[in-house]
Amino acid sequence: MNIYIAGAATTKFGELWNVSPRALAREAISGALKDARCQKNKIEALFVGNMLSGMLGGQEHLGAFFSEELKLGVPAFKIEGACASGGLAIHAAVVSVLSGIYETVAVLGVEKMTDHKPEDVALALMGAGSEEERLSGATFPGLYALLARAHMKKYGTTLEQLASVAVKNHHHASLNPHAQFHNELTVEKVTSSSQIADPLTLLDCSPISDGAAALIITSNEKLATNNPVTIAASVVATDTLSLSHRESLTELKATRIAGTRAFKAAGVEARDIDIAEVHDCFTIAEILALEDLGLFPKGKAASAVEKGAVTLGSATRTVVNTSGGLKGCGHPVGATGVKQLVELTEQLRGKAGARQVKGARVGLAHNVGGSGATAVVHIVKKV
Amino acid sequence: MASIVSYGTYVPIYRISVEEISSVWKKSGQDISRALGLTQKSVPGVDEDAVTLAIEASRAAIVHGDIDEKSIGVVFTGSESHPYAVNPTSTIVGELLGLGTSYLAADLQFACKAATAGMQAVAGLVDSGQITTGLVVGSDTAQSKPHDALEYASASASAAFILGKKGVADLLSYVSFSSDTPDFWRRDGMRYPSHAGRFTGEPAYFTHVLGAATALLSKARITPKDVTHCVFHMPNGKFPREVAKRLGFSSSQLTPSLIVDSIGNPYAASTLTGLAAVLDIAHPGDTIFAVSYGSGAGSDGFYFRVTERIKELQEKRKKDRVRLVDRQKNIRMISYVDYLQQTHKL
């Protein structure tokens, strides 16, 4: 059985103060249906990826909520895994189709975060960490700052190399009409921006964003008429919730496990990946991702990124985060994992415009929850 | 047409620096000064409040304008820090100014534009002939929660304006722009206000200030080139500069009004203190374009022309060293502990 992405769409990501979660969902789903040239009545189930609807909006039960809002009236599920909620929703959708119980399903990743005070959002996001991390007063920038320090100490990674991740992703984002940011950065601007959690500055951190993305996934070839892409692997792995319980602070084991299994399932190797969307919630996270996915040897990714090895136009092999990543495109938590696959789909179809990676045939999406407690890796192939 | 017959201001002598506040919270004072566009803010003495400040400014306006108190027909005090939720500041002010009993009094609230709303109401009362002169005061000893971003800018000052006919600045045109936009609020019984972070920018301050400003330019049939000086509400040093730029005003048109750099944001007194700063240095024939902003939200726009009579008032204020250009003379820098005591947090 092949699993096809028959349709894919995202909304603009950004500070969308006058757009509601309902409007975001309607826009993303209707966009994906239109892209799939598919009627709404073909959708047999809805998988919603979202993290903060309860804590920030007082609304849980999003499966039923959006099934009603979208006038679908189908089996519906909210899937949550912190910042990996989107990737997990896709995985659940894939598994449901592989089971044969459903043939065609929709995945919706959606998040509204910008209507709340920054301190309330930071507190809610710490729901992705452990209780001891919350009680110790840590925030997510703080946890990833620890990972950055460890990596800098062991491998000599520099602040300028971390900054080059943000520079690259803003450059890619400037070519993406849906991205939150379109301004270019320089290494100097990043390193001299305000301290958030030493050594991470403001511009090392992905923003708080609103947005939605949707996919139509089907096993029915006849419904996949618009240049479909197949999902060749969908793998989830978990590690400890707390950073303090990890075996190592210089790798995300969940990424390594999910990546290895995904390559095996898809019958490809790291060097076959033409394009990757990885989870750059902070600049250090992209460095870790590139190494833990096996795209670069441990300790070598930072200097490679600095030299343009994964940048559009100068990449030596895999081009990374053409959407702008989380840093440049924005990070509406539940939507990110889904947006990653929308980007890969557009790229493999040859429809990515100014961001196009020529001849892209194999793509990888990497979505992480918390400080690495969940990792989801998808591999997609051009049909 | 209504005219500003006199004005008075009062700024407490105490200042606390952004550096001093930020050192308490282990942040970079330089970063914050740069981000907010201000270096210090004014702090009331332990026995000062919005009422005492209002009286100081009003008394100055009456004395320097040589106003007959008994002719004042209305007192409106606009503040976010009225000491009472029920009991008018305006009659305490009226009583201590010796106004008698034949006057209309009411306290106004609309965040930072409470007093400018009052100014439009007083202009109407003057124009209709209902009163000869009317007093409107913007006065605040603004409170902010320790460690909140507002702590660096929330300040104290008062500005009193007496409107009548044939004054120092004629009110040629005015407009107002209002909506229900919850960017900043304080529930009854809560000590400190809450705010919605970045939402206080574009959808709040900029939408309303630009809304009122464009309406005023249209109503008065002018462009920024016709204006000598402009004044905008100053929640920080950045917003008024940005909004002036967007409207097409130059920095030289805006600069004399920017009391925020060394006083901070005295809330209901902000725009009016900026207006007073401009009047202190304006020449007869100059035009002044002023737009306030109050959270929740709305903006009041005013277009004035300065008259010959301004010189006498400027001289009196200069002699008593109360012009806003002299605001940094005789100030006293205080520590964070003094600040906590003086604002009754300790």
XYZ file of C-alpha atoms in Angstrom:
729
model
C 0.000 0.000 0.000
C 1.303 3.475 -0.840
C 0.486 6.430 1.347
C 0.032 9.570 -0.742
C 0.003 13.198 0.209
C -2.773 14.177 -2.176
C -3.154 17.784 -1.032
C -1.174 20.253 1.031
C -1.651 23.870 2.158
C -0.589 26.351 4.832
C -1.840 29.735 5.977
C 0.460 32.695 6.529
C 2.395 32.278 9.769
C 2.827 35.315 11.993
C 1.144 37.594 14.522
C -2.356 37.105 13.142
C -4.298 39.077 15.737
C -7.406 39.374 13.642
C -7.577 35.715 12.553
C -9.254 33.124 14.783
C -8.294 29.430 15.154
C -11.517 28.574 13.312
C -10.612 30.819 10.386
C -7.067 29.398 10.290
C -8.396 25.841 10.176
C -10.934 26.638 7.461
C -8.264 28.285 5.346
C -5.775 25.426 5.693
C -8.250 22.588 5.115
C -10.035 24.212 2.202
C -6.626 24.981 0.692
C -5.535 21.357 1.035
C -8.814 20.051 -0.421
C -8.535 22.416 -3.355
C -4.932 21.377 -3.880
C -5.979 17.717 -3.812
C -8.892 18.443 -6.170
C -10.834 16.439 -3.624
C -14.351 16.734 -2.250
C -14.806 17.236 1.480
C -17.019 14.148 1.712
C -14.050 11.927 0.867
C -12.436 12.712 4.241
C -13.129 9.851 6.660
C -11.223 11.089 9.718
C -9.527 14.242 11.015
C -6.269 14.364 12.976
C -5.577 17.681 14.723
C -2.077 18.558 15.922
C -2.091 21.249 18.639
C -0.446 21.838 22.006
C -1.788 24.929 23.755
C -5.518 25.173 23.014
C -6.357 24.092 26.563
C -3.853 26.068 28.578
C -4.125 29.285 26.589
C -7.630 29.098 25.139
C -9.537 27.011 27.656
C -10.576 24.694 24.812
C -9.620 21.016 24.654
C -11.520 18.371 22.628
C -10.207 19.832 19.378
C -11.091 16.802 17.279
C -14.801 17.326 17.809
C -14.347 21.107 17.754
C -12.823 21.193 14.292
C -14.885 18.320 12.914
C -17.882 20.549 13.648
C -16.275 23.804 12.500
C -15.160 22.288 9.206
C -18.573 20.654 8.762
C -16.935 17.239 8.427
C -18.761 15.216 11.073
C -16.130 12.468 11.052
C -14.055 10.559 13.635
C -11.656 13.195 14.923
C -8.700 13.307 17.285
C -6.516 15.909 18.977
C -2.949 14.653 19.005
C -0.504 16.338 21.373
C 3.256 15.939 21.744
C 4.420 19.469 22.522
C 6.182 20.938 19.472
C 5.974 17.534 17.752
C 2.169 17.599 17.799
C 1.992 18.210 14.049
C 4.378 15.389 13.169
C 2.570 13.047 15.551
C -0.795 13.925 13.998
C 0.619 12.989 10.599
C 1.981 9.737 12.020
C -1.396 8.885 13.545
C -3.051 9.637 10.212
C -0.564 7.447 8.344
C -1.034 4.576 10.767
C -4.816 4.880 10.467
C -4.644 4.588 6.678
C -2.097 1.744 6.795
C -4.491 -0.113 9.081
C -7.043 -0.088 6.287
C -9.735 1.328 8.555
C -9.674 4.668 6.734
C -8.747 5.341 3.127
C -8.563 9.139 3.035
C -7.983 11.376 6.040
C -7.140 15.007 6.773
C -4.403 16.287 9.052
C -4.689 19.795 10.521
C -1.891 21.420 12.483
C -3.047 24.656 14.120
C -1.894 26.992 16.881
C -2.897 30.435 18.194
C -0.292 31.831 20.560
C 0.142 35.548 19.944
C -2.990 36.743 21.726
C -1.475 36.037 25.109
C 1.112 37.706 27.295
C 4.614 36.400 26.522
C 5.109 35.202 30.106
C 1.873 33.184 29.938
C 3.005 31.550 26.698
C 6.464 30.775 28.099
C 4.856 29.148 31.135
C 2.420 27.126 29.013
C 5.231 25.925 26.734
C 7.012 24.513 29.789
C 4.238 21.963 29.882
C 6.521 20.207 27.386
C 9.233 19.787 29.996
C 9.355 17.953 33.294
C 8.004 19.083 36.634
C 11.498 19.455 38.077
C 12.417 21.707 35.147
C 9.323 23.846 35.794
C 9.974 24.046 39.519
C 13.598 25.034 38.939
C 12.382 28.061 36.960
C 13.689 26.908 33.586
C 12.092 28.044 30.343
C 12.651 26.508 26.923
C 15.319 28.995 25.873
C 17.065 28.090 29.145
C 16.984 24.354 28.446
C 18.306 24.747 24.912
C 20.918 27.174 26.229
C 22.238 24.292 28.337
C 22.413 22.126 25.212
C 24.222 24.933 23.381
C 26.787 25.304 26.176
C 27.429 21.560 26.213
C 27.923 21.466 22.445
C 30.187 24.529 22.499
C 32.294 22.992 25.245
C 32.663 19.557 23.624
C 33.029 20.517 19.964
C 34.114 24.159 20.058
C 30.932 25.295 18.316
C 30.887 29.114 18.293
C 28.141 31.703 18.749
C 28.829 32.912 15.209
C 28.222 29.413 13.850
C 24.935 29.190 15.744
C 24.015 32.621 14.405
C 24.634 31.452 10.828
C 21.669 29.055 11.233
C 19.376 32.025 11.866
C 20.922 33.983 8.990
C 20.359 31.093 6.571
C 16.800 30.455 7.703
C 15.820 34.117 7.431
C 17.306 34.180 3.954
C 15.183 31.167 2.952
C 12.136 32.682 4.668
C 12.547 35.863 2.629
C 11.664 33.698 -0.399
C 8.587 32.174 1.258
C 5.430 34.298 1.019
C 3.855 32.446 3.959
C 6.795 32.982 6.314
C 6.473 35.187 9.403
C 9.729 37.038 8.724
C 11.020 38.362 5.442
C 13.961 40.370 6.762
C 17.515 39.190 6.154
C 19.874 38.896 9.115
C 23.627 39.049 9.596
C 25.725 37.077 12.072
C 26.530 40.362 13.836
C 22.850 41.278 14.214
C 22.131 37.876 15.748
C 25.019 37.849 18.209
C 24.372 41.434 19.310
C 20.611 41.019 19.835
C 19.254 40.942 23.409
C 20.279 38.131 25.754
C 17.460 35.667 26.312
C 19.206 32.748 28.030
C 22.985 32.836 27.904
C 24.405 32.080 25.338
C 21.222 32.273 23.258
C 20.132 35.729 22.088
C 16.725 36.882 20.839
C 17.591 36.030 17.248
C 18.783 32.516 18.145
C 15.194 31.741 19.171
C 12.175 30.927 17.017
C 9.232 33.303 17.525
C 5.761 32.939 18.997
C 3.400 32.573 16.048
C -0.104 31.843 14.804
C -0.790 29.616 11.831
C -2.226 26.414 10.394
C -1.256 23.793 7.841
C -3.155 20.824 6.420
C -2.584 17.641 4.445
C -4.936 15.241 2.691
C -3.511 11.734 3.055
C -4.872 8.776 1.110
C -4.066 5.214 0.095
C -6.307 5.579 -2.948
C -4.147 6.321 -5.973
C -7.181 7.557 -7.911
C -7.684 10.376 -5.454
C -4.065 11.465 -5.653
C -4.258 13.278 -8.978
C -2.287 16.460 -8.381
C 1.369 15.477 -8.500
C 1.226 13.430 -5.322
C 4.144 12.571 -3.125
C 4.424 9.319 -1.137
C 5.226 9.004 2.524
C 7.973 6.400 2.527
C 8.584 6.458 6.286
C 6.823 7.780 9.396
C 8.716 7.044 12.594
C 8.353 8.231 16.192
C 10.838 7.821 19.026
C 10.897 9.047 22.601
C 13.573 9.794 25.173
C 13.440 11.100 28.754
C 11.330 14.177 29.443
C 13.974 15.857 31.619
C 17.301 17.004 30.196
C 18.845 15.900 33.462
C 17.918 12.252 32.797
C 19.481 12.106 29.312
C 22.499 9.978 28.526
C 24.101 12.871 26.662
C 23.582 16.619 26.352
C 25.294 16.807 22.965
C 22.859 14.620 21.068
C 19.095 14.108 20.925
C 18.842 10.320 21.066
C 15.182 10.363 19.992
C 16.220 12.053 16.743
C 18.963 9.490 16.160
C 16.638 6.543 16.732
C 13.769 7.952 14.646
C 16.126 8.974 11.855
C 17.873 5.607 11.660
C 14.587 3.704 11.582
C 13.108 6.091 9.025
C 16.026 5.671 6.624
C 15.684 1.895 6.940
C 11.928 1.966 6.351
C 12.309 4.211 3.296
C 15.262 2.283 1.900
C 17.427 5.417 1.676
C 20.510 6.826 3.355
C 21.358 10.285 4.658
C 23.231 11.135 1.457
C 20.045 10.491 -0.591
C 18.161 13.308 1.113
C 17.853 16.247 -1.304
C 15.926 18.486 1.034
C 15.189 18.498 4.757
C 12.920 20.457 7.068
C 14.432 20.130 10.557
C 13.320 21.394 13.940
C 15.251 24.630 14.564
C 13.292 25.858 17.595
C 16.663 27.392 18.578
C 19.749 27.673 16.398
C 21.520 24.920 18.396
C 18.584 22.601 17.650
C 19.326 22.708 13.922
C 22.992 21.863 14.553
C 21.974 18.907 16.722
C 19.409 17.782 14.125
C 21.904 17.785 11.249
C 24.290 15.642 13.291
C 21.772 13.324 14.937
C 20.068 12.621 11.588
C 23.456 11.616 10.223
C 23.649 14.403 7.621
C 26.957 15.532 9.168
C 29.386 13.848 11.586
C 29.107 14.798 15.247
C 30.731 18.152 15.928
C 30.943 19.084 12.240
C 27.540 20.517 11.397
C 28.140 24.010 12.814
C 31.090 24.845 10.590
C 29.310 23.262 7.614
C 26.267 25.513 8.080
C 28.570 28.510 8.520
C 30.188 27.716 5.154
C 26.828 27.495 3.351
C 26.795 23.714 3.025
C 23.010 23.487 3.549
C 21.972 26.844 2.098
C 19.924 27.193 -1.088
C 22.315 27.935 -3.920
C 25.511 26.798 -2.190
C 24.547 23.485 -0.604
C 26.974 20.568 -0.967
C 24.132 18.058 -0.734
C 20.964 18.449 1.380
C 19.331 21.875 1.451
C 17.926 22.489 4.926
C 14.834 24.483 5.927
C 13.870 26.150 2.657
C 10.587 27.174 4.296
C 12.659 29.323 6.653
C 12.495 26.703 9.376
C 10.957 27.517 12.708
C 13.143 30.590 13.076
C 12.292 32.274 9.781
C 8.880 30.856 8.866
C 7.551 31.003 12.420
C 6.588 28.296 14.903
C 2.880 27.965 15.590
C 3.570 24.871 17.619
C 0.961 22.363 16.386
C 1.217 23.557 12.802
C 4.979 23.262 12.337
C 5.227 19.494 11.786
C 2.469 19.681 9.185
C 3.948 22.736 7.480
C 7.209 20.842 7.079
C 5.471 18.255 4.919
C 3.619 20.919 2.970
C 7.001 22.471 2.126
C 8.502 19.115 1.110
C 5.458 18.345 -1.051
C 5.740 21.654 -2.894
C 9.464 21.113 -3.369
C 9.131 17.559 -4.714
C 6.412 18.722 -7.092
C 8.713 21.440 -8.393
C 6.299 24.147 -7.231
C 8.425 25.975 -4.662
C 9.087 29.037 -6.800
C 12.128 31.077 -5.730
C 12.927 28.502 -3.011
C 12.978 25.543 -5.396
C 15.686 22.928 -4.888
C 16.238 21.697 -8.418
C 15.521 18.052 -9.046
C 14.459 17.301 -5.464
C 13.206 13.713 -5.260
C 13.615 12.680 -1.632
C 12.744 14.831 1.375
C 12.968 14.447 5.144
C 10.973 16.181 7.867
C 12.182 16.219 11.469
C 9.851 17.409 14.245
C 10.807 17.471 17.933
C 8.754 17.741 21.112
C 10.154 19.458 24.200
C 13.902 19.373 24.628
C 14.051 16.119 22.646
C 11.630 13.836 24.469
C 9.758 13.119 21.230
C 11.134 13.021 17.712
C 9.125 12.336 14.563
C 10.832 11.718 11.228
C 9.008 11.493 7.913
C 10.627 10.658 4.605
C 8.772 11.540 1.415
C 9.500 10.614 -2.168
C 8.450 11.980 -5.521
C 6.174 9.500 -7.280
C -13.470 79.184 18.921
C -12.020 77.788 22.137
C -8.470 78.709 23.077
C -5.865 77.695 25.662
C -5.961 80.637 28.045
C -3.272 79.270 30.363
C -1.451 76.091 31.227
C 0.640 74.732 34.078
C 2.705 71.620 34.652
C 4.229 69.753 37.566
C 6.865 67.031 37.513
C 8.147 65.544 40.807
C 11.864 66.147 41.359
C 12.748 62.492 41.865
C 14.109 60.316 39.049
C 15.059 56.675 38.857
C 17.242 55.472 36.001
C 16.546 52.529 33.702
C 20.021 51.329 34.708
C 19.059 51.238 38.407
C 15.812 49.319 37.796
C 17.397 46.867 35.365
C 20.280 46.089 37.739
C 17.727 44.823 40.270
C 16.382 42.320 37.732
C 19.838 41.414 36.375
C 19.109 42.790 32.946
C 21.118 45.065 30.690
C 20.109 48.683 31.265
C 21.713 49.596 27.959
C 19.591 47.065 26.035
C 16.426 48.300 27.716
C 17.195 52.010 27.280
C 17.836 51.367 23.633
C 14.675 49.296 23.191
C 12.439 51.794 25.024
C 14.118 55.029 23.977
C 14.289 56.488 27.495
C 16.873 56.679 30.285
C 14.928 57.589 33.407
C 11.472 58.265 34.777
C 9.953 60.608 37.358
C 8.854 59.256 40.745
C 6.473 60.964 43.176
C 7.508 61.847 46.697
C 6.018 59.624 49.374
C 3.363 62.268 50.160
C 2.442 63.044 46.567
C -0.388 61.556 44.531
C -2.485 62.338 41.464
C -4.497 64.859 43.506
C -1.532 66.847 44.863
C 0.070 66.806 41.407
C -3.155 68.051 39.806
C -3.387 70.916 42.281
C 0.232 71.951 41.681
C -0.225 72.134 37.917
C -3.616 73.870 38.147
C -2.349 76.443 40.633
C 0.551 77.233 38.303
C -1.858 77.666 35.389
C -4.072 80.014 37.419
C -1.180 82.099 38.773
C 0.794 82.374 35.531
C -2.322 82.998 33.484
C -3.623 85.528 35.976
C -6.945 83.708 35.943
C -9.885 84.680 38.138
C -10.650 81.381 39.901
C -14.315 82.244 40.267
C -14.669 82.329 36.476
C -13.735 78.666 36.140
C -16.925 76.845 35.287
C -15.730 73.255 34.993
C -13.026 70.993 36.405
C -12.302 67.670 34.728
C -9.413 65.583 36.069
C -8.265 62.700 33.914
C -6.152 60.022 35.621
C -5.487 56.299 35.903
C -4.491 56.784 39.537
C -7.411 58.638 41.114
C -7.035 57.790 44.811
C -10.718 56.914 45.052
C -12.830 54.675 42.831
C -15.774 56.664 44.171
C -15.142 60.240 45.368
C -14.094 62.921 42.913
C -10.512 64.168 42.590
C -11.930 67.160 40.721
C -13.754 68.673 43.718
C -10.714 68.286 45.969
C -8.815 70.200 43.276
C -11.641 72.749 42.930
C -11.854 73.266 46.666
C -8.125 73.808 47.134
C -7.962 76.163 44.160
C -10.699 78.271 45.757
C -13.147 77.926 42.867
C -16.227 78.357 45.047
C -19.191 76.104 44.319
C -20.545 77.225 40.953
C -18.727 74.787 38.769
C -19.238 71.425 37.087
C -16.852 68.723 38.240
C -16.258 65.170 37.103
C -13.391 62.681 37.094
C -12.545 61.070 33.790
C -10.998 57.699 32.942
C -9.800 56.514 29.535
C -6.313 55.301 30.321
C -3.735 57.784 29.008
C -6.259 59.931 27.138
C -8.629 60.707 29.994
C -7.606 64.362 30.126
C -7.532 64.993 26.383
C -11.080 63.648 26.171
C -11.889 66.193 28.874
C -10.240 68.920 26.824
C -12.622 68.275 23.922
C -15.596 68.337 26.275
C -14.417 71.643 27.829
C -13.893 73.129 24.355
C -17.513 72.330 23.611
C -18.706 73.972 26.850
C -16.680 77.082 26.040
C -17.864 77.244 22.437
C -21.502 76.895 23.474
C -21.149 79.795 25.891
C -22.130 77.624 28.841
C -18.887 78.536 30.635
C -16.314 81.320 30.401
C -13.282 79.245 31.282
C -12.803 75.575 32.092
C -9.979 73.596 33.673
C -8.848 70.186 32.495
C -5.981 68.347 34.189
C -4.138 65.188 33.260
C -2.456 63.801 36.369
C -0.949 60.446 37.228
C 1.331 58.711 39.685
C 1.356 55.605 37.530
C 1.692 52.192 39.163
C 3.365 49.182 37.583
C 4.145 45.720 38.869
C 7.798 45.143 39.828
C 9.630 43.190 37.106
C 6.967 43.993 34.501
C 8.186 45.711 31.341
C 5.995 48.715 32.233
C 8.154 49.399 35.278
C 10.791 51.244 33.246
C 8.437 53.860 31.847
C 5.403 54.310 34.134
C 5.970 57.756 35.621
C 4.372 60.753 37.363
C 3.464 64.237 36.243
C 0.525 66.556 35.750
C -0.479 69.106 33.143
C -3.352 71.553 33.558
C -4.975 73.492 30.751
C -7.463 76.329 31.168
C -9.603 76.885 28.095
C -11.595 80.001 27.305
C -11.686 82.541 24.501
C -8.756 84.526 23.082
C -5.897 82.646 24.702
C -2.288 81.722 23.918
C -3.207 79.000 21.439
C -6.475 78.787 19.491
C -8.055 75.373 18.988
C -8.724 75.335 15.246
C -9.919 71.770 14.860
C -10.315 68.531 16.812
C -11.344 64.896 16.228
C -11.583 61.637 18.130
C -11.148 57.981 17.135
C -12.484 55.174 19.337
C -12.833 51.386 19.353
C -13.064 48.436 21.725
C -9.461 47.195 21.694
C -8.264 45.509 24.925
C -4.526 46.189 24.866
C -4.036 47.366 28.455
C -6.442 47.308 31.413
C -6.821 47.222 35.179
C -9.780 45.436 36.754
C -11.499 47.107 39.701
C -9.717 46.115 42.912
C -6.481 45.094 41.164
C -3.431 47.111 42.129
C -1.478 46.803 38.902
C -2.568 46.911 35.272
C -2.230 44.047 32.782
C -1.255 44.355 29.160
C -1.206 42.190 26.073
C 2.477 42.448 25.161
C 3.101 43.099 21.475
C -0.623 43.620 20.885
C -0.205 47.089 22.435
C 1.675 48.142 19.291
C 0.111 47.944 15.825
C -3.521 47.074 16.616
C -3.611 49.473 19.574
C -1.328 52.543 19.619
C -0.629 52.776 15.902
C -4.133 52.031 14.628
C -5.723 54.682 16.837
C -3.099 57.426 16.657
C -2.919 57.056 12.877
C -6.713 56.893 12.699
C -7.179 60.157 14.591
C -4.229 61.860 12.901
C -5.430 61.125 9.367
C -8.941 62.239 10.291
C -7.570 65.483 11.750
C -5.348 66.229 8.763
C -8.412 65.769 6.581
C -10.798 67.792 8.755
C -8.343 70.670 9.185
C -7.416 70.431 5.507
C -3.707 70.379 6.198
C -0.655 68.250 5.505
C 2.309 67.710 7.842
C 4.150 70.497 5.997
C 1.642 73.026 7.409
C 2.487 72.043 10.974
C 5.263 73.636 13.032
C 5.267 71.180 15.929
C 3.712 67.783 16.501
C 3.021 65.918 19.738
C 2.049 62.273 20.144
C 1.362 60.172 23.202
C 4.650 58.811 24.534
C 4.426 55.316 26.077
C 8.153 55.030 25.240
C 10.656 56.894 23.078
C 10.071 54.713 20.016
C 6.345 54.835 19.313
C 5.952 58.625 18.899
C 9.013 58.741 16.631
C 7.694 55.866 14.530
C 4.173 57.283 14.206
C 5.512 60.756 13.360
C 7.656 59.219 10.625
C 4.745 57.248 9.191
C 2.589 60.368 9.020
C 5.330 62.330 7.277
C 6.465 64.593 10.123
C 10.179 65.311 10.528
C 12.136 64.737 13.705
C 12.626 68.502 14.143
C 8.838 68.898 14.234
C 8.593 66.230 16.931
C 11.671 66.660 19.119
C 10.592 69.552 21.413
C 7.647 67.451 22.626
C 9.632 64.381 23.692
C 9.534 64.689 27.479
C 9.552 60.883 27.655
C 13.347 60.621 27.445
C 13.841 61.941 30.982
C 10.404 61.759 32.561
C 9.094 58.471 31.169
C 5.378 57.994 30.569
C 3.175 59.923 33.019
C 0.069 58.311 31.505
C -2.829 60.809 31.474
C -0.321 63.682 31.570
C 1.873 62.385 28.733
C 0.481 64.110 25.638
C -0.486 67.236 27.597
C 3.017 67.569 29.113
C 4.417 67.170 25.612
C 2.020 69.886 24.438
C 3.152 72.151 27.296
C 6.795 71.536 26.362
C 6.036 72.725 22.843
C 4.043 75.753 24.024
C 7.010 76.704 26.249
C 9.183 77.315 23.167
C 6.642 78.086 20.436
C 6.395 81.382 18.541
C 3.243 83.292 17.646
C 1.804 81.896 14.424
C 3.225 78.409 15.007
C 0.796 75.542 14.522
C 0.688 72.496 16.793
C -0.677 69.055 15.876
C -1.268 66.871 18.961
C -2.692 63.350 19.121
C -3.111 61.436 22.367
C -3.689 57.725 22.883
C -5.625 55.893 25.581
C -5.640 52.118 25.846
C -8.908 50.310 25.412
C -8.667 52.286 22.963
C -8.877 55.710 21.415
C -7.069 58.838 20.282
C -7.971 62.535 20.515
C -6.477 64.882 17.928
C -6.058 68.647 18.267
C -4.809 71.363 15.918
C -3.783 74.662 17.530
C -2.399 77.975 16.335
C -0.213 79.879 18.791
C -1.057 83.569 19.360
C 0.921 86.656 20.418
C -0.257 86.156 23.998
C 2.028 83.124 24.403
C 5.095 85.277 25.115
C 3.890 86.633 28.435
C 3.040 83.179 29.722
C 6.375 81.780 28.539
C 8.201 84.551 30.406
C 6.402 83.811 33.653
C 7.106 80.086 33.389
C 10.727 80.806 32.494
C 11.119 83.094 35.505
C 9.802 80.414 37.866
C 11.943 77.780 36.134
C 8.988 75.496 35.430
C 9.259 75.292 31.640
C 9.683 71.711 30.476
C 13.060 72.528 28.901
C 14.253 73.078 32.491
C 12.791 69.784 33.727
C 16.150 68.208 34.533
C 17.363 71.054 36.736
C 17.336 70.230 40.464
C 16.357 66.617 40.003
C 17.271 63.979 42.580
C 18.242 60.460 41.493
C 16.918 57.766 43.799
C 17.596 54.086 44.403
C 15.215 51.197 43.704
C 14.513 50.867 47.441
C 13.560 54.572 47.623
C 11.373 53.991 44.572
C 9.570 51.101 46.281
C 8.995 53.215 49.387
C 7.909 56.328 47.534
C 5.424 54.410 45.390
C 4.103 52.593 48.474
C 5.175 49.124 47.382
C 7.160 48.814 50.637
